[in-house]
PDB file of C-alpha atoms in Angstrom:
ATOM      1  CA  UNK S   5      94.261 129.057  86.984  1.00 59.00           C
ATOM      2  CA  UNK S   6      97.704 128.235  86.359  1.00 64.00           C
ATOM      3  CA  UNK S   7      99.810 126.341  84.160  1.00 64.00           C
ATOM      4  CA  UNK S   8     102.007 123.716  85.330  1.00 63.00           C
ATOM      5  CA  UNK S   9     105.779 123.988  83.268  1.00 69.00           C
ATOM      6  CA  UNK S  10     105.567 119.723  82.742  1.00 66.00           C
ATOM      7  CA  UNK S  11     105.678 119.879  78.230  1.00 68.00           C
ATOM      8  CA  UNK S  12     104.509 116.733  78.817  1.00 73.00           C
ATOM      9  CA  UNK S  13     101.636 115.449  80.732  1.00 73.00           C
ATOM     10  CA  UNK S  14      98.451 113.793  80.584  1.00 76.00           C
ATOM     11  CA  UNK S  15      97.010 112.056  83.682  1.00 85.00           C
ATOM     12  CA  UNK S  16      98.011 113.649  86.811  1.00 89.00           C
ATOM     13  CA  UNK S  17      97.965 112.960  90.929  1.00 93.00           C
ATOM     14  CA  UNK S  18      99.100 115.570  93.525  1.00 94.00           C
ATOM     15  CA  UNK S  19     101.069 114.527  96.651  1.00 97.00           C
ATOM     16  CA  UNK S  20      99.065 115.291  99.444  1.00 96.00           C
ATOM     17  CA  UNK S  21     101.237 118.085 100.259  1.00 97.00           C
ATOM     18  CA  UNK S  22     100.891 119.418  97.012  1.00 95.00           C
ATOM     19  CA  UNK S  23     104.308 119.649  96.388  1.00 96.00           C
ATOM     20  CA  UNK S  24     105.093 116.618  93.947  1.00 96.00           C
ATOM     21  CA  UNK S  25     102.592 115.510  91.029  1.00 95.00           C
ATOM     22  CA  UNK S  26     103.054 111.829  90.201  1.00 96.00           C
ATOM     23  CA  UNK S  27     101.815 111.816  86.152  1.00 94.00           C
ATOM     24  CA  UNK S  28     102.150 110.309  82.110  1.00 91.00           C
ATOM     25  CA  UNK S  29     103.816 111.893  79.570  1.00 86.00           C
ATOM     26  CA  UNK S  30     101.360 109.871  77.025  1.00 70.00           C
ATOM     27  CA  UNK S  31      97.852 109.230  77.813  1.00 70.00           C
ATOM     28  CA  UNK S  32      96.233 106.549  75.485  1.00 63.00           C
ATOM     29  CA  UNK S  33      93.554 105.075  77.774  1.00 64.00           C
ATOM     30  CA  UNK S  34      91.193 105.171  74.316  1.00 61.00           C
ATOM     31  CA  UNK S  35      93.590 102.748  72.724  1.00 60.00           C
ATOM     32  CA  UNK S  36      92.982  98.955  72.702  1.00 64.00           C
ATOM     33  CA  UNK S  37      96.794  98.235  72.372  1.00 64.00           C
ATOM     34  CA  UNK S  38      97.157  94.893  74.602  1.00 68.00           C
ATOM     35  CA  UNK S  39     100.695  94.559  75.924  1.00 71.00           C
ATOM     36  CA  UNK S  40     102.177  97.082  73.924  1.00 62.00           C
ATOM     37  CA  UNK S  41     105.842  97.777  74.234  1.00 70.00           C
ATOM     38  CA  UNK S  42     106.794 100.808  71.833  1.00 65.00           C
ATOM     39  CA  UNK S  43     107.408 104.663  72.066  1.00 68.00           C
ATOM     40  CA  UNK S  44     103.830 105.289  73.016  1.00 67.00           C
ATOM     41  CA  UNK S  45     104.347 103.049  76.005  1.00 74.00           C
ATOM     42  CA  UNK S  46     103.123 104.992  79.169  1.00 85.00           C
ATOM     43  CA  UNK S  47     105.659 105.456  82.023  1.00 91.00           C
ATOM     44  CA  UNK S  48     104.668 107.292  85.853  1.00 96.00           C
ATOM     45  CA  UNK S  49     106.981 110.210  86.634  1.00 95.00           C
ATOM     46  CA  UNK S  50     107.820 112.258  89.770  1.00 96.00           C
ATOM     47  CA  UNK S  51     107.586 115.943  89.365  1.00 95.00           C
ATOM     48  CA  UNK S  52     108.809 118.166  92.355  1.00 94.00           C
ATOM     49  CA  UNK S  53     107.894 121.765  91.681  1.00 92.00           C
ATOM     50  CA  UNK S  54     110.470 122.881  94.645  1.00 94.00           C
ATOM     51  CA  UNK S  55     113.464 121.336  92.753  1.00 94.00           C
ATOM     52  CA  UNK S  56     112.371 121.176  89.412  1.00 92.00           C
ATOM     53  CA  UNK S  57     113.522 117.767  89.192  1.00 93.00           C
ATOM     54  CA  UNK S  58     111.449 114.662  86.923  1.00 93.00           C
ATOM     55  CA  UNK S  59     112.176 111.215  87.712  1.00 95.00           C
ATOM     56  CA  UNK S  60     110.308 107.607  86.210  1.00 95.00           C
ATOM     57  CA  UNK S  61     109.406 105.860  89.096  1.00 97.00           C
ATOM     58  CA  UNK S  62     108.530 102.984  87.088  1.00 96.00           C
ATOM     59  CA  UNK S  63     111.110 101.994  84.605  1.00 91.00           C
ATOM     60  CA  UNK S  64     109.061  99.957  82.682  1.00 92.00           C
ATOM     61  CA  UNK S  65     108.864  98.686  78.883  1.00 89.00           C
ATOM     62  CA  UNK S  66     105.296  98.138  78.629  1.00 89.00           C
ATOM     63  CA  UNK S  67     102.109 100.493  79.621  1.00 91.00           C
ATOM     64  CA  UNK S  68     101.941 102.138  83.836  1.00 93.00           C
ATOM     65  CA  UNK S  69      99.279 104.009  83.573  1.00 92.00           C
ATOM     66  CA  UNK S  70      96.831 106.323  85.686  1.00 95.00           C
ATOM     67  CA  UNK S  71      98.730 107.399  88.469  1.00 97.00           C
ATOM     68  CA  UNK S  72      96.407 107.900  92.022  1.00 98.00           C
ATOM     69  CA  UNK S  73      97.967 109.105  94.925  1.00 97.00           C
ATOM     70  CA  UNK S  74      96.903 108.467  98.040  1.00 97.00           C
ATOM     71  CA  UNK S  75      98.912 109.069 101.391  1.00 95.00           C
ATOM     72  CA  UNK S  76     102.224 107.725 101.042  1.00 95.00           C
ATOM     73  CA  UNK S  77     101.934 105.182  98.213  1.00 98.00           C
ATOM     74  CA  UNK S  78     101.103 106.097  94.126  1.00 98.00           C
ATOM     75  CA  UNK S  79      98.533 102.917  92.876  1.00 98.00           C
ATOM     76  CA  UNK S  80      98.563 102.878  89.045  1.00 97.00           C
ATOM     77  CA  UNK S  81      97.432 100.362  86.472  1.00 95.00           C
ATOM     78  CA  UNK S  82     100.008  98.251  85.188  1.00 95.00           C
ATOM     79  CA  UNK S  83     100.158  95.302  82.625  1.00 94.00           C
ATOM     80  CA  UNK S  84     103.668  93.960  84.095  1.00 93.00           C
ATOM     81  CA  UNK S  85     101.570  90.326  84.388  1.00 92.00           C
ATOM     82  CA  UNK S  86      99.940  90.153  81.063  1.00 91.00           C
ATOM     83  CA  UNK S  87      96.490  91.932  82.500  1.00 94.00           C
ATOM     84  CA  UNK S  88      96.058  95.541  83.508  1.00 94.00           C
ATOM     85  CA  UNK S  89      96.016  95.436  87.289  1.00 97.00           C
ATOM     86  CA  UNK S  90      96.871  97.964  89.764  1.00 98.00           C
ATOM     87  CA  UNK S  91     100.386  98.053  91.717  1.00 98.00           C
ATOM     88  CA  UNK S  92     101.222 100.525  94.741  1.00 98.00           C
ATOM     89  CA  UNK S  93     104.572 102.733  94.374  1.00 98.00           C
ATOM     90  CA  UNK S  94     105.915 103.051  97.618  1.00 98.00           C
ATOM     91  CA  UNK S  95     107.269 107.101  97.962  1.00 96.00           C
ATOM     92  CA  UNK S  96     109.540 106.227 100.638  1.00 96.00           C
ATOM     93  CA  UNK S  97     110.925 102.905  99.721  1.00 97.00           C
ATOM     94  CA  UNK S  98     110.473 103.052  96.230  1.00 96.00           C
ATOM     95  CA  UNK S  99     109.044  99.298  96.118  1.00 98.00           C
ATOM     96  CA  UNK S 100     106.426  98.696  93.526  1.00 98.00           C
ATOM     97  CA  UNK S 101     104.095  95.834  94.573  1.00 98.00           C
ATOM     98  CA  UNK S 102     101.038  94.239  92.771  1.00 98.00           C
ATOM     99  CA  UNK S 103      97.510  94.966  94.632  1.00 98.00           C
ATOM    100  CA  UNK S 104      95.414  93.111  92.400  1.00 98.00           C
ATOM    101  CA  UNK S 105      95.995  90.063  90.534  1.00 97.00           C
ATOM    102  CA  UNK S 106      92.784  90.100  87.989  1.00 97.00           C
ATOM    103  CA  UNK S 107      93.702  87.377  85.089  1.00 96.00           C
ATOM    104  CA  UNK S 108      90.176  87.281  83.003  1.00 95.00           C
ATOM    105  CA  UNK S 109      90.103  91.090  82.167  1.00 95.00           C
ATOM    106  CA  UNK S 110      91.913  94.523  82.419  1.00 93.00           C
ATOM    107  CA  UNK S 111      91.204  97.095  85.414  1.00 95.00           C
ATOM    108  CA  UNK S 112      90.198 100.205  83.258  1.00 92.00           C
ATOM    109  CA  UNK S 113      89.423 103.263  84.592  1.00 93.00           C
ATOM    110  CA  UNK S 114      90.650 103.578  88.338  1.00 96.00           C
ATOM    111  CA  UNK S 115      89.760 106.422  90.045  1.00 96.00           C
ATOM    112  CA  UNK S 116      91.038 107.329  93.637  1.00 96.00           C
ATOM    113  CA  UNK S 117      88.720 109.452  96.443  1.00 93.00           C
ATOM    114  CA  UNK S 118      88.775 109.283 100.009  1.00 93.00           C
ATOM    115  CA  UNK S 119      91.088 106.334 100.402  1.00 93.00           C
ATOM    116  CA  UNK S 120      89.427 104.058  97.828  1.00 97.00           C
ATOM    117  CA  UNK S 121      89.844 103.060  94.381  1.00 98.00           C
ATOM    118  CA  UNK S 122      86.751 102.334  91.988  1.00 98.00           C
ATOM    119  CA  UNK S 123      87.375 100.683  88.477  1.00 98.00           C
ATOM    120  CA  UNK S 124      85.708  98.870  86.313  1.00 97.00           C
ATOM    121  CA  UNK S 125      86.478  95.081  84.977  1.00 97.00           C
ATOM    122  CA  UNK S 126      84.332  93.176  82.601  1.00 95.00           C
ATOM    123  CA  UNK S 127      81.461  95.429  82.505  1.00 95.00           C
ATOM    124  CA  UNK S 128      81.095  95.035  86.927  1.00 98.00           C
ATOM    125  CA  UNK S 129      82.286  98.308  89.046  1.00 98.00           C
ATOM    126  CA  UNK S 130      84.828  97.106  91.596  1.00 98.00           C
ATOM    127  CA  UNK S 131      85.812  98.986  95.239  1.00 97.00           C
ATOM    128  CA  UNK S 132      89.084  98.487  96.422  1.00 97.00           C
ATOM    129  CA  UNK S 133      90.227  99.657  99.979  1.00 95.00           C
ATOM    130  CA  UNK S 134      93.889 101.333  99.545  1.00 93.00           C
ATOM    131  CA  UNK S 135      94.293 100.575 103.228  1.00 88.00           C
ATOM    132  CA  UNK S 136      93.966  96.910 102.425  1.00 78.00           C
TER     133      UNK S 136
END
Protein backbone atom coordinates (compact mmCIF):
# COMPACT_ATOMS: atom_id res chain seq x y z
CA UNK A 1 0.00 0.00 0.00
CA UNK A 2 1.08 3.30 -0.92
CA UNK A 3 -0.02 6.72 -1.01
CA UNK A 4 -0.19 8.64 -4.07
CA UNK A 5 1.26 12.63 -3.33
CA UNK A 6 -2.14 14.06 -5.55
CA UNK A 7 -3.84 16.49 -2.15
CA UNK A 8 -6.51 16.22 -4.26
CA UNK A 9 -8.23 13.33 -5.76
CA UNK A 10 -11.26 11.40 -5.88
CA UNK A 11 -12.02 9.16 -8.89
CA UNK A 12 -9.02 7.80 -10.46
CA UNK A 13 -7.82 5.79 -13.92
CA UNK A 14 -4.23 4.51 -14.49
CA UNK A 15 -2.57 4.73 -17.94
CA UNK A 16 -1.98 1.43 -19.02
CA UNK A 17 1.57 1.85 -18.42
CA UNK A 18 0.98 2.89 -15.10
CA UNK A 19 2.80 5.85 -15.36
CA UNK A 20 0.05 8.70 -15.65
CA UNK A 21 -3.36 8.61 -13.56
CA UNK A 22 -6.09 10.55 -15.37
CA UNK A 23 -8.48 11.72 -12.08
CA UNK A 24 -11.06 14.59 -10.12
CA UNK A 25 -10.05 16.76 -7.67
CA UNK A 26 -13.93 16.80 -6.44
CA UNK A 27 -16.02 13.80 -6.54
CA UNK A 28 -19.82 14.59 -6.09
CA UNK A 29 -21.42 11.71 -8.03
CA UNK A 30 -24.11 11.65 -4.83
CA UNK A 31 -25.17 15.13 -5.77
CA UNK A 32 -28.24 15.83 -7.97
CA UNK A 33 -26.76 19.24 -9.14
CA UNK A 34 -28.02 19.37 -12.97
CA UNK A 35 -25.73 21.57 -15.04
CA UNK A 36 -23.93 23.02 -12.36
CA UNK A 37 -21.26 25.54 -13.08
CA UNK A 38 -19.55 26.63 -9.65
CA UNK A 39 -16.35 25.81 -7.56
CA UNK A 40 -17.51 22.28 -6.97
CA UNK A 41 -17.57 21.80 -10.71
CA UNK A 42 -15.55 18.56 -11.52
CA UNK A 43 -12.61 18.90 -13.98
CA UNK A 44 -10.25 15.52 -15.40
CA UNK A 45 -6.54 16.04 -14.74
CA UNK A 46 -3.29 14.41 -15.98
CA UNK A 47 -0.95 13.30 -13.32
CA UNK A 48 2.57 12.00 -14.44
CA UNK A 49 4.36 10.53 -11.46
CA UNK A 50 7.83 10.65 -13.60
CA UNK A 51 7.61 14.49 -13.92
CA UNK A 52 5.49 15.45 -11.28
CA UNK A 53 3.60 17.52 -13.54
CA UNK A 54 -0.73 18.04 -13.29
CA UNK A 55 -2.46 19.26 -16.21
CA UNK A 56 -6.72 19.69 -16.89
CA UNK A 57 -7.27 17.99 -19.89
CA UNK A 58 -10.66 19.25 -19.98
CA UNK A 59 -10.96 22.91 -19.42
CA UNK A 60 -14.37 22.93 -18.76
CA UNK A 61 -16.98 25.18 -16.70
CA UNK A 62 -19.47 22.67 -15.96
CA UNK A 63 -19.15 18.90 -14.42
CA UNK A 64 -16.31 16.03 -16.46
CA UNK A 65 -16.57 13.49 -14.42
CA UNK A 66 -15.39 9.72 -13.92
CA UNK A 67 -12.40 9.41 -15.78
CA UNK A 68 -11.86 5.54 -17.50
CA UNK A 69 -8.91 4.86 -19.28
CA UNK A 70 -8.67 2.57 -21.71
CA UNK A 71 -5.71 2.19 -24.32
CA UNK A 72 -4.97 5.41 -25.73
CA UNK A 73 -8.13 7.46 -25.16
CA UNK A 74 -9.65 8.69 -21.36
CA UNK A 75 -13.89 8.30 -21.78
CA UNK A 76 -15.49 10.37 -18.99
CA UNK A 77 -19.00 11.61 -18.38
CA UNK A 78 -19.61 14.98 -19.40
CA UNK A 79 -22.71 17.36 -19.39
CA UNK A 80 -21.09 19.77 -22.20
CA UNK A 81 -24.75 19.08 -24.16
CA UNK A 82 -27.17 19.61 -21.41
CA UNK A 83 -27.23 15.57 -20.49
CA UNK A 84 -24.46 13.58 -18.86
CA UNK A 85 -22.98 11.58 -21.71
CA UNK A 86 -19.66 10.16 -22.17
CA UNK A 87 -16.82 11.88 -24.44
CA UNK A 88 -13.32 10.17 -25.34
CA UNK A 89 -10.02 12.33 -24.52
CA UNK A 90 -7.68 11.58 -27.06
CA UNK A 91 -3.88 11.22 -25.12
CA UNK A 92 -2.12 11.86 -28.21
CA UNK A 93 -4.11 14.46 -29.96
CA UNK A 94 -5.71 15.91 -27.18
CA UNK A 95 -9.25 16.00 -29.09
CA UNK A 96 -12.23 15.49 -26.89
CA UNK A 97 -15.14 13.98 -28.87
CA UNK A 98 -18.75 13.01 -27.77
CA UNK A 99 -19.42 9.01 -27.80
CA UNK A 100 -22.85 9.11 -26.79
CA UNK A 101 -25.49 11.50 -27.46
CA UNK A 102 -28.32 10.30 -24.75
CA UNK A 103 -30.97 13.40 -24.55
CA UNK A 104 -33.88 11.75 -22.18
CA UNK A 105 -31.54 10.96 -19.16
CA UNK A 106 -27.96 11.20 -17.65
CA UNK A 107 -25.27 8.26 -18.08
CA UNK A 108 -24.50 7.65 -14.29
CA UNK A 109 -22.19 5.39 -13.16
CA UNK A 110 -19.71 4.28 -16.04
CA UNK A 111 -17.46 1.79 -15.29
CA UNK A 112 -14.60 0.62 -17.70
CA UNK A 113 -13.20 -3.36 -17.86
CA UNK A 114 -11.81 -5.15 -20.61
CA UNK A 115 -12.46 -2.62 -23.33
CA UNK A 116 -16.10 -1.87 -22.44
CA UNK A 117 -18.01 0.59 -20.62
CA UNK A 118 -21.26 -0.36 -18.53
CA UNK A 119 -23.56 2.51 -17.13
CA UNK A 120 -26.69 2.89 -16.25
CA UNK A 121 -29.53 5.38 -17.83
CA UNK A 122 -33.09 5.53 -16.72
CA UNK A 123 -33.12 2.62 -14.52
CA UNK A 124 -31.77 0.11 -17.94
CA UNK A 125 -27.87 -1.08 -17.76
CA UNK A 126 -26.25 -0.06 -21.03
CA UNK A 127 -22.83 -1.79 -22.79
CA UNK A 128 -20.86 0.32 -24.80
CA UNK A 129 -17.90 -1.02 -26.98
CA UNK A 130 -14.84 1.58 -26.53
CA UNK A 131 -13.62 0.18 -29.83
CA UNK A 132 -16.76 1.48 -31.45
Amino acid sequence: LEELILIEAAQGSFSPDGKQIAYNKVGRENRTWKRYRGGMAQEVYLYDFETNQERNITNYAGTDRLPMWIGGKIFFSSDRDGMLNIYVYDVSSGQINPVTSHKEYDVRRPSAGSGMIVYELGGDIWLLNSAT
